[in-house]
mmCIF file of C-alpha atoms in Angstrom:
data_model
loop_
_atom_site.group_PDB
_atom_site.id
_atom_site.type_symbol
_atom_site.label_atom_id
_atom_site.label_comp_id
_atom_site.label_asym_id
_atom_site.label_seq_id
_atom_site.Cartn_x
_atom_site.Cartn_y
_atom_site.Cartn_z
ATOM 1 C CA MET A 1 -65.716 -17.822 -84.363
ATOM 2 C CA ASN A 2 -64.073 -18.431 -81.000
ATOM 3 C CA ARG A 3 -66.347 -17.988 -78.112
ATOM 4 C CA ARG A 4 -65.221 -17.717 -74.517
ATOM 5 C CA ARG A 5 -66.829 -20.269 -72.356
ATOM 6 C CA THR A 6 -68.651 -18.858 -69.383
ATOM 7 C CA PRO A 7 -66.962 -20.090 -66.192
ATOM 8 C CA ARG A 8 -68.962 -22.791 -64.528
ATOM 9 C CA SER A 9 -70.280 -21.865 -61.094
ATOM 10 C CA ALA A 10 -69.045 -24.090 -58.322
ATOM 11 C CA SER A 11 -71.631 -26.485 -57.058
ATOM 12 C CA ALA A 12 -72.771 -26.494 -53.459
ATOM 13 C CA GLU A 13 -70.943 -29.785 -52.975
ATOM 14 C CA GLU A 14 -67.653 -28.319 -54.247
ATOM 15 C CA LEU A 15 -68.024 -25.291 -52.004
ATOM 16 C CA LEU A 16 -68.622 -27.508 -49.004
ATOM 17 C CA THR A 17 -65.573 -29.611 -49.877
ATOM 18 C CA THR A 18 -63.393 -26.496 -50.139
ATOM 19 C CA LEU A 19 -64.762 -25.188 -46.869
ATOM 20 C CA HIS A 20 -64.043 -28.532 -45.205
ATOM 21 C CA HIS A 21 -60.417 -28.472 -46.404
ATOM 22 C CA LEU A 22 -59.907 -24.913 -45.188
ATOM 23 C CA THR A 23 -61.458 -25.727 -41.823
ATOM 24 C CA GLU A 24 -59.277 -28.805 -41.413
ATOM 25 C CA ARG A 25 -56.169 -26.816 -42.293
ATOM 26 C CA ALA A 26 -57.057 -24.105 -39.784
ATOM 27 C CA ARG A 27 -57.704 -26.741 -37.111
ATOM 28 C CA GLN A 28 -54.291 -28.314 -37.678
ATOM 29 C CA GLU A 29 -52.581 -24.916 -37.421
ATOM 30 C CA VAL A 30 -54.420 -24.166 -34.171
ATOM 31 C CA GLU A 31 -53.406 -27.547 -32.757
ATOM 32 C CA LEU A 32 -49.757 -26.953 -33.735
ATOM 33 C CA HIS A 33 -49.853 -23.499 -32.140
ATOM 34 C CA ARG A 34 -51.367 -24.956 -28.950
ATOM 35 C CA ALA A 35 -48.776 -27.733 -28.846
ATOM 36 C CA ARG A 36 -45.907 -25.221 -29.071
ATOM 37 C CA VAL A 37 -47.463 -23.127 -26.306
ATOM 38 C CA GLU A 38 -47.865 -26.176 -24.066
ATOM 39 C CA LEU A 39 -44.290 -27.312 -24.771
ATOM 40 C CA ALA A 40 -42.905 -23.844 -23.963
ATOM 41 C CA GLN A 41 -44.917 -23.736 -20.749
ATOM 42 C CA ALA A 42 -43.719 -27.212 -19.758
ATOM 43 C CA LEU A 43 -40.098 -26.235 -20.400
ATOM 44 C CA GLN A 44 -40.590 -23.062 -18.392
ATOM 45 C CA ARG A 45 -42.080 -24.861 -15.401
ATOM 46 C CA GLY A 46 -39.429 -27.564 -15.512
ATOM 47 C CA MET A 47 -36.525 -25.118 -15.544
ATOM 48 C CA LEU A 48 -37.690 -22.779 -12.792
ATOM 49 C CA PRO A 49 -36.461 -23.815 -9.317
ATOM 50 C CA ALA A 50 -38.845 -25.792 -7.141
ATOM 51 C CA SER A 51 -37.717 -23.831 -4.053
ATOM 52 C CA LEU A 52 -35.528 -20.893 -3.078
ATOM 53 C CA PRO A 53 -32.844 -20.773 -0.372
ATOM 54 C CA THR A 54 -33.375 -18.874 2.879
ATOM 55 C CA LEU A 55 -31.342 -17.816 5.909
ATOM 56 C CA PRO A 56 -32.273 -16.877 9.471
ATOM 57 C CA GLY A 57 -33.808 -13.436 9.041
ATOM 58 C CA LEU A 58 -34.312 -13.857 5.292
ATOM 59 C CA GLN A 59 -37.505 -14.891 3.514
ATOM 60 C CA THR A 60 -37.558 -15.479 -0.230
ATOM 61 C CA ALA A 61 -40.447 -15.834 -2.656
ATOM 62 C CA ALA A 62 -40.898 -15.776 -6.421
ATOM 63 C CA ARG A 63 -43.780 -15.637 -8.855
ATOM 64 C CA TYR A 64 -44.050 -16.236 -12.585
ATOM 65 C CA ALA A 65 -47.015 -15.423 -14.841
ATOM 66 C CA PRO A 66 -47.076 -16.478 -18.511
ATOM 67 C CA ALA A 67 -48.179 -14.080 -21.219
ATOM 68 C CA HIS A 68 -51.909 -13.568 -21.610
ATOM 69 C CA HIS A 69 -51.906 -14.153 -25.358
ATOM 70 C CA GLY A 70 -50.015 -15.987 -28.057
ATOM 71 C CA LEU A 71 -46.546 -17.426 -27.750
ATOM 72 C CA ASP A 72 -44.994 -14.639 -25.689
ATOM 73 C CA ILE A 73 -43.867 -17.102 -23.045
ATOM 74 C CA GLY A 74 -40.742 -18.945 -22.116
ATOM 75 C CA GLY A 75 -38.348 -16.013 -21.870
ATOM 76 C CA ASP A 76 -38.488 -14.916 -18.219
ATOM 77 C CA TRP A 77 -36.813 -16.798 -15.395
ATOM 78 C CA TYR A 78 -35.614 -16.512 -11.827
ATOM 79 C CA ASP A 79 -33.250 -18.625 -9.755
ATOM 80 C CA GLY A 80 -31.841 -18.971 -6.259
ATOM 81 C CA PHE A 81 -29.200 -21.379 -4.955
ATOM 82 C CA VAL A 82 -26.615 -21.945 -2.221
ATOM 83 C CA LEU A 83 -22.989 -21.435 -3.228
ATOM 84 C CA PRO A 84 -20.092 -23.586 -1.928
ATOM 85 C CA ASP A 85 -18.941 -20.896 0.530
ATOM 86 C CA GLY A 86 -22.401 -20.591 2.071
ATOM 87 C CA SER A 87 -23.363 -17.439 0.172
ATOM 88 C CA LEU A 88 -26.627 -17.326 -1.723
ATOM 89 C CA GLY A 89 -26.917 -16.657 -5.433
ATOM 90 C CA PHE A 90 -30.021 -15.065 -6.933
ATOM 91 C CA ALA A 91 -30.745 -14.297 -10.580
ATOM 92 C CA ILE A 92 -33.572 -12.977 -12.691
ATOM 93 C CA GLY A 93 -33.655 -12.456 -16.433
ATOM 94 C CA ASP A 94 -35.522 -12.174 -19.680
ATOM 95 C CA VAL A 95 -34.696 -13.748 -23.035
ATOM 96 C CA GLN A 96 -35.566 -11.346 -25.849
ATOM 97 C CA GLY A 97 -37.511 -13.914 -27.795
ATOM 98 C CA HIS A 98 -40.293 -16.330 -27.031
ATOM 99 C CA ASP A 99 -41.649 -19.791 -27.694
ATOM 100 C CA VAL A 100 -39.760 -23.056 -27.246
ATOM 101 C CA GLU A 101 -36.417 -21.671 -28.409
ATOM 102 C CA ALA A 102 -36.459 -18.941 -25.766
ATOM 103 C CA ALA A 103 -37.370 -21.416 -23.033
ATOM 104 C CA ALA A 104 -34.464 -23.653 -24.040
ATOM 105 C CA PHE A 105 -32.052 -20.691 -24.200
ATOM 106 C CA MET A 106 -33.242 -19.591 -20.760
ATOM 107 C CA GLY A 107 -32.367 -23.033 -19.450
ATOM 108 C CA GLN A 108 -28.852 -22.774 -20.891
ATOM 109 C CA ILE A 109 -28.296 -19.440 -19.151
ATOM 110 C CA ARG A 110 -29.575 -20.696 -15.819
ATOM 111 C CA ILE A 111 -27.381 -23.813 -15.859
ATOM 112 C CA ALA A 112 -24.299 -21.903 -17.043
ATOM 113 C CA MET A 113 -24.689 -19.212 -14.402
ATOM 114 C CA ARG A 114 -25.092 -21.763 -11.611
ATOM 115 C CA ALA A 115 -21.997 -23.668 -12.709
ATOM 116 C CA ILE A 116 -19.835 -20.569 -13.062
ATOM 117 C CA ALA A 117 -21.034 -19.013 -9.779
ATOM 118 C CA GLY A 118 -19.972 -22.194 -7.987
ATOM 119 C CA THR A 119 -16.322 -21.445 -8.708
ATOM 120 C CA GLU A 120 -16.296 -17.664 -9.193
ATOM 121 C CA PRO A 121 -17.296 -15.417 -6.252
ATOM 122 C CA ASP A 122 -17.334 -12.143 -8.191
ATOM 123 C CA PRO A 123 -20.761 -11.424 -9.779
ATOM 124 C CA GLY A 124 -19.175 -9.376 -12.561
ATOM 125 C CA GLU A 125 -16.990 -12.304 -13.547
ATOM 126 C CA VAL A 126 -19.970 -14.670 -13.329
ATOM 127 C CA MET A 127 -21.877 -12.445 -15.729
ATOM 128 C CA GLY A 128 -18.908 -11.976 -18.066
ATOM 129 C CA ARG A 129 -18.083 -15.665 -18.304
ATOM 130 C CA THR A 130 -21.739 -16.560 -18.811
ATOM 131 C CA ASN A 131 -21.889 -14.001 -21.597
ATOM 132 C CA ASP A 132 -18.778 -15.402 -23.302
ATOM 133 C CA LEU A 133 -20.188 -18.915 -23.137
ATOM 134 C CA LEU A 134 -23.468 -17.838 -24.739
ATOM 135 C CA VAL A 135 -21.650 -15.947 -27.489
ATOM 136 C CA SER A 136 -19.531 -19.018 -28.226
ATOM 137 C CA VAL A 137 -22.564 -21.223 -28.975
ATOM 138 C CA GLY A 138 -23.650 -18.856 -31.744
ATOM 139 C CA SER A 139 -27.289 -18.414 -30.804
ATOM 140 C CA THR A 140 -29.248 -15.582 -32.389
ATOM 141 C CA LEU A 141 -31.001 -14.924 -29.077
ATOM 142 C CA PHE A 142 -29.827 -12.672 -26.273
ATOM 143 C CA ALA A 143 -30.967 -11.998 -22.719
ATOM 144 C CA THR A 144 -31.036 -9.353 -20.036
ATOM 145 C CA CYS A 145 -30.150 -10.485 -16.531
ATOM 146 C CA THR A 146 -29.322 -9.432 -12.984
ATOM 147 C CA PHE A 147 -27.214 -11.640 -10.717
ATOM 148 C CA PHE A 148 -26.848 -11.170 -6.933
ATOM 149 C CA ARG A 149 -24.558 -12.764 -4.390
ATOM 150 C CA LEU A 150 -25.680 -12.411 -0.761
ATOM 151 C CA ASP A 151 -22.944 -12.699 1.863
ATOM 152 C CA PRO A 152 -24.522 -14.239 4.993
ATOM 153 C CA LEU A 153 -21.854 -12.756 7.289
ATOM 154 C CA THR A 154 -21.874 -9.124 6.164
ATOM 155 C CA TRP A 155 -25.478 -9.186 4.912
ATOM 156 C CA GLU A 156 -24.402 -7.421 1.724
ATOM 157 C CA LEU A 157 -25.681 -7.951 -1.790
ATOM 158 C CA HIS A 158 -23.113 -7.749 -4.570
ATOM 159 C CA SER A 159 -24.743 -7.466 -7.961
ATOM 160 C CA ALA A 160 -24.000 -7.325 -11.678
ATOM 161 C CA ARG A 161 -26.510 -6.315 -14.315
ATOM 162 C CA ALA A 162 -26.652 -7.083 -18.039
ATOM 163 C CA GLY A 163 -29.096 -4.670 -19.632
ATOM 164 C CA HIS A 164 -31.854 -5.675 -17.239
ATOM 165 C CA VAL A 165 -34.588 -3.588 -15.621
ATOM 166 C CA ALA A 166 -33.657 -1.998 -12.271
ATOM 167 C CA CYS A 167 -34.491 -3.494 -8.882
ATOM 168 C CA VAL A 168 -36.756 -1.935 -6.246
ATOM 169 C CA TRP A 169 -36.128 -1.755 -2.498
ATOM 170 C CA ALA A 170 -37.745 -0.374 0.635
ATOM 171 C CA THR A 171 -37.009 -0.437 4.373
ATOM 172 C CA ALA A 172 -39.311 -0.543 7.353
ATOM 173 C CA ASP A 173 -38.050 2.884 8.480
ATOM 174 C CA GLY A 174 -39.584 4.533 5.408
ATOM 175 C CA ARG A 175 -36.789 4.594 2.830
ATOM 176 C CA THR A 176 -37.423 3.362 -0.694
ATOM 177 C CA GLY A 177 -35.722 3.491 -4.056
ATOM 178 C CA ILE A 178 -34.825 2.075 -7.463
ATOM 179 C CA THR A 179 -31.314 0.759 -8.055
ATOM 180 C CA THR A 180 -29.030 2.670 -10.420
ATOM 181 C CA ASP A 181 -26.341 0.062 -11.093
ATOM 182 C CA GLU A 182 -24.156 0.906 -14.090
ATOM 183 C CA GLY A 183 -24.461 -2.519 -15.655
ATOM 184 C CA GLY A 184 -23.375 -3.773 -19.074
ATOM 185 C CA ILE A 185 -24.950 -4.904 -22.334
ATOM 186 C CA PRO A 186 -27.302 -7.932 -22.517
ATOM 187 C CA LEU A 187 -25.868 -11.435 -22.549
ATOM 188 C CA GLY A 188 -25.102 -13.170 -25.820
ATOM 189 C CA ILE A 189 -24.366 -10.137 -28.011
ATOM 190 C CA ALA A 190 -20.596 -9.552 -27.871
ATOM 191 C CA ALA A 191 -17.734 -11.391 -26.190
ATOM 192 C CA HIS A 192 -15.347 -10.033 -23.558
ATOM 193 C CA GLU A 193 -17.791 -7.542 -22.066
ATOM 194 C CA ARG A 194 -17.255 -6.179 -18.546
ATOM 195 C CA TYR A 195 -19.991 -6.021 -15.926
ATOM 196 C CA PRO A 196 -19.382 -3.663 -12.979
ATOM 197 C CA VAL A 197 -20.287 -4.887 -9.488
ATOM 198 C CA THR A 198 -22.453 -2.808 -7.156
ATOM 199 C CA ARG A 199 -22.759 -3.291 -3.397
ATOM 200 C CA HIS A 200 -26.075 -3.023 -1.553
ATOM 201 C CA ALA A 201 -25.949 -3.148 2.250
ATOM 202 C CA LEU A 202 -29.085 -4.627 3.824
ATOM 203 C CA ASP A 203 -28.596 -2.544 6.951
ATOM 204 C CA ALA A 204 -32.245 -2.322 8.033
ATOM 205 C CA ALA A 205 -35.336 -4.491 7.908
ATOM 206 C CA GLY A 206 -36.968 -4.309 4.513
ATOM 207 C CA ALA A 207 -37.395 -5.894 1.128
ATOM 208 C CA PHE A 208 -35.362 -6.102 -2.065
ATOM 209 C CA VAL A 209 -37.297 -6.947 -5.239
ATOM 210 C CA LEU A 210 -35.945 -8.261 -8.538
ATOM 211 C CA LEU A 211 -38.338 -8.264 -11.492
ATOM 212 C CA THR A 212 -38.675 -8.447 -15.267
ATOM 213 C CA ASP A 213 -40.068 -5.747 -17.520
ATOM 214 C CA GLY A 214 -43.391 -7.552 -17.915
ATOM 215 C CA VAL A 215 -44.116 -6.442 -14.322
ATOM 216 C CA VAL A 216 -43.559 -2.734 -14.941
ATOM 217 C CA GLU A 217 -44.004 -2.042 -18.650
ATOM 218 C CA GLY A 218 -46.756 -2.585 -21.180
ATOM 219 C CA PRO A 219 -49.157 -0.880 -23.582
ATOM 220 C CA SER A 220 -50.905 0.749 -20.622
ATOM 221 C CA LEU A 221 -47.819 1.790 -18.664
ATOM 222 C CA GLN A 222 -44.379 3.300 -19.228
ATOM 223 C CA ILE A 223 -41.501 1.588 -17.422
ATOM 224 C CA GLU A 224 -40.757 4.610 -15.201
ATOM 225 C CA GLU A 225 -44.376 4.715 -14.034
ATOM 226 C CA GLY A 226 -44.342 0.975 -13.475
ATOM 227 C CA LEU A 227 -41.214 1.103 -11.332
ATOM 228 C CA ASP A 228 -42.668 3.956 -9.275
ATOM 229 C CA ARG A 229 -45.820 1.947 -8.708
ATOM 230 C CA VAL A 230 -43.873 -1.099 -7.564
ATOM 231 C CA CYS A 231 -41.914 1.181 -5.220
ATOM 232 C CA ARG A 232 -45.164 2.283 -3.605
ATOM 233 C CA ILE A 233 -46.371 -1.313 -3.294
ATOM 234 C CA VAL A 234 -43.116 -2.493 -1.699
ATOM 235 C CA SER A 235 -43.088 0.454 0.689
ATOM 236 C CA ALA A 236 -46.708 -0.117 1.707
ATOM 237 C CA HIS A 237 -46.190 -3.865 2.301
ATOM 238 C CA VAL A 238 -42.572 -3.871 3.415
ATOM 239 C CA GLU A 239 -43.365 -5.669 6.662
ATOM 240 C CA ALA A 240 -45.515 -8.337 5.001
ATOM 241 C CA SER A 241 -44.178 -11.804 4.290
ATOM 242 C CA ALA A 242 -42.155 -12.395 1.140
ATOM 243 C CA ASP A 243 -45.002 -14.476 -0.287
ATOM 244 C CA ALA A 244 -47.608 -11.798 0.368
ATOM 245 C CA LEU A 245 -45.417 -9.096 -1.146
ATOM 246 C CA ALA A 246 -44.714 -11.182 -4.248
ATOM 247 C CA ASP A 247 -48.458 -11.713 -4.707
ATOM 248 C CA GLU A 248 -49.153 -7.982 -4.425
ATOM 249 C CA ILE A 249 -46.526 -7.115 -7.032
ATOM 250 C CA LEU A 250 -47.631 -9.775 -9.501
ATOM 251 C CA GLU A 251 -51.250 -8.690 -9.161
ATOM 252 C CA ALA A 252 -50.251 -5.120 -10.023
ATOM 253 C CA ALA A 253 -48.400 -6.422 -13.096
ATOM 254 C CA GLY A 254 -51.754 -7.256 -14.639
ATOM 255 C CA LEU A 255 -52.532 -3.534 -14.875
ATOM 256 C CA THR A 256 -49.744 -2.903 -17.383
ATOM 257 C CA GLY A 257 -51.771 -4.471 -20.191
ATOM 258 C CA HIS A 258 -48.624 -6.406 -21.063
ATOM 259 C CA GLU A 259 -48.471 -9.227 -23.603
ATOM 260 C CA ASP A 260 -45.190 -10.488 -22.190
ATOM 261 C CA ASP A 261 -44.561 -12.920 -19.366
ATOM 262 C CA ALA A 262 -43.617 -11.581 -15.933
ATOM 263 C CA ALA A 263 -41.402 -12.724 -13.058
ATOM 264 C CA VAL A 264 -40.840 -11.412 -9.531
ATOM 265 C CA LEU A 265 -38.229 -12.429 -6.937
ATOM 266 C CA VAL A 266 -38.553 -11.011 -3.395
ATOM 267 C CA LEU A 267 -35.886 -10.964 -0.668
ATOM 268 C CA ARG A 268 -37.568 -10.011 2.623
ATOM 269 C CA HIS A 269 -34.860 -9.356 5.236
ATOM 270 C CA GLU A 270 -34.954 -8.551 8.952
ATOM 271 C CA ALA A 271 -32.875 -6.013 10.855
ATOM 272 C CA ALA A 272 -29.290 -6.922 11.740
ATOM 273 C CA GLY A 273 -29.979 -7.782 15.368
ATOM 274 C CA ARG A 274 -32.619 -10.354 14.416
ATOM 275 C CA ARG A 275 -30.536 -12.346 11.949
ATOM 276 C CA ARG A 276 -28.696 -14.430 14.450
ATOM 277 C CA LYS A 277 -29.512 -18.081 14.930
#
């Protein structure tokens, strides 16, 4: 007669050995996760500009906050640089992806946009050519972005937008608003896209704020509510320094409950008569 053998109970020593192996495996996974986070953060810090350009009558400031949890970092960026004709270029964007790959892709966009803007004065063309370059490399990632060119003689901003969140502005005489640029699709999706250019005249003292969706959208806040809140903050602190205003906006971003990173770029400009050297 065949009898089934009763399974032998694991000894305490075997259980401890199994537990040790599982603990060691979990520790290695945690260390790998931490290493990828630290690498993404290092890439992010290294690719963001150390300083931003200014002009007489113009203050600039930017802030970046990494995600509160996990690997949702590395996708947001901002930039500011002087163009060969003396104009200033400003950009802000968000790679729809995270971790090391997103940080590296962000760096490609920033470098490409700087290089193209150095030879192409039209922001729409800068955006279009950057988009075509990203499509040509065959990445699976894409990005939203806004690019501005500030003319120091006319004090006008000319902008192009690629699927990015709107900008917020306010003036010292009480006006405030959210930009409604037509824009185009995000960068890196389809070649030969067109990006309309919108003109913004900085005709009064005030502030112009570029931001990413981590500032205005999250589990605790819809994007429309977030933009309205930033409008109120900018209006209330429109005469503060660019640094102080950037701090106020980034602090409010924490109330969204977001799990994404967040970036803010502030242009604090004086009235026309006070811009002369």
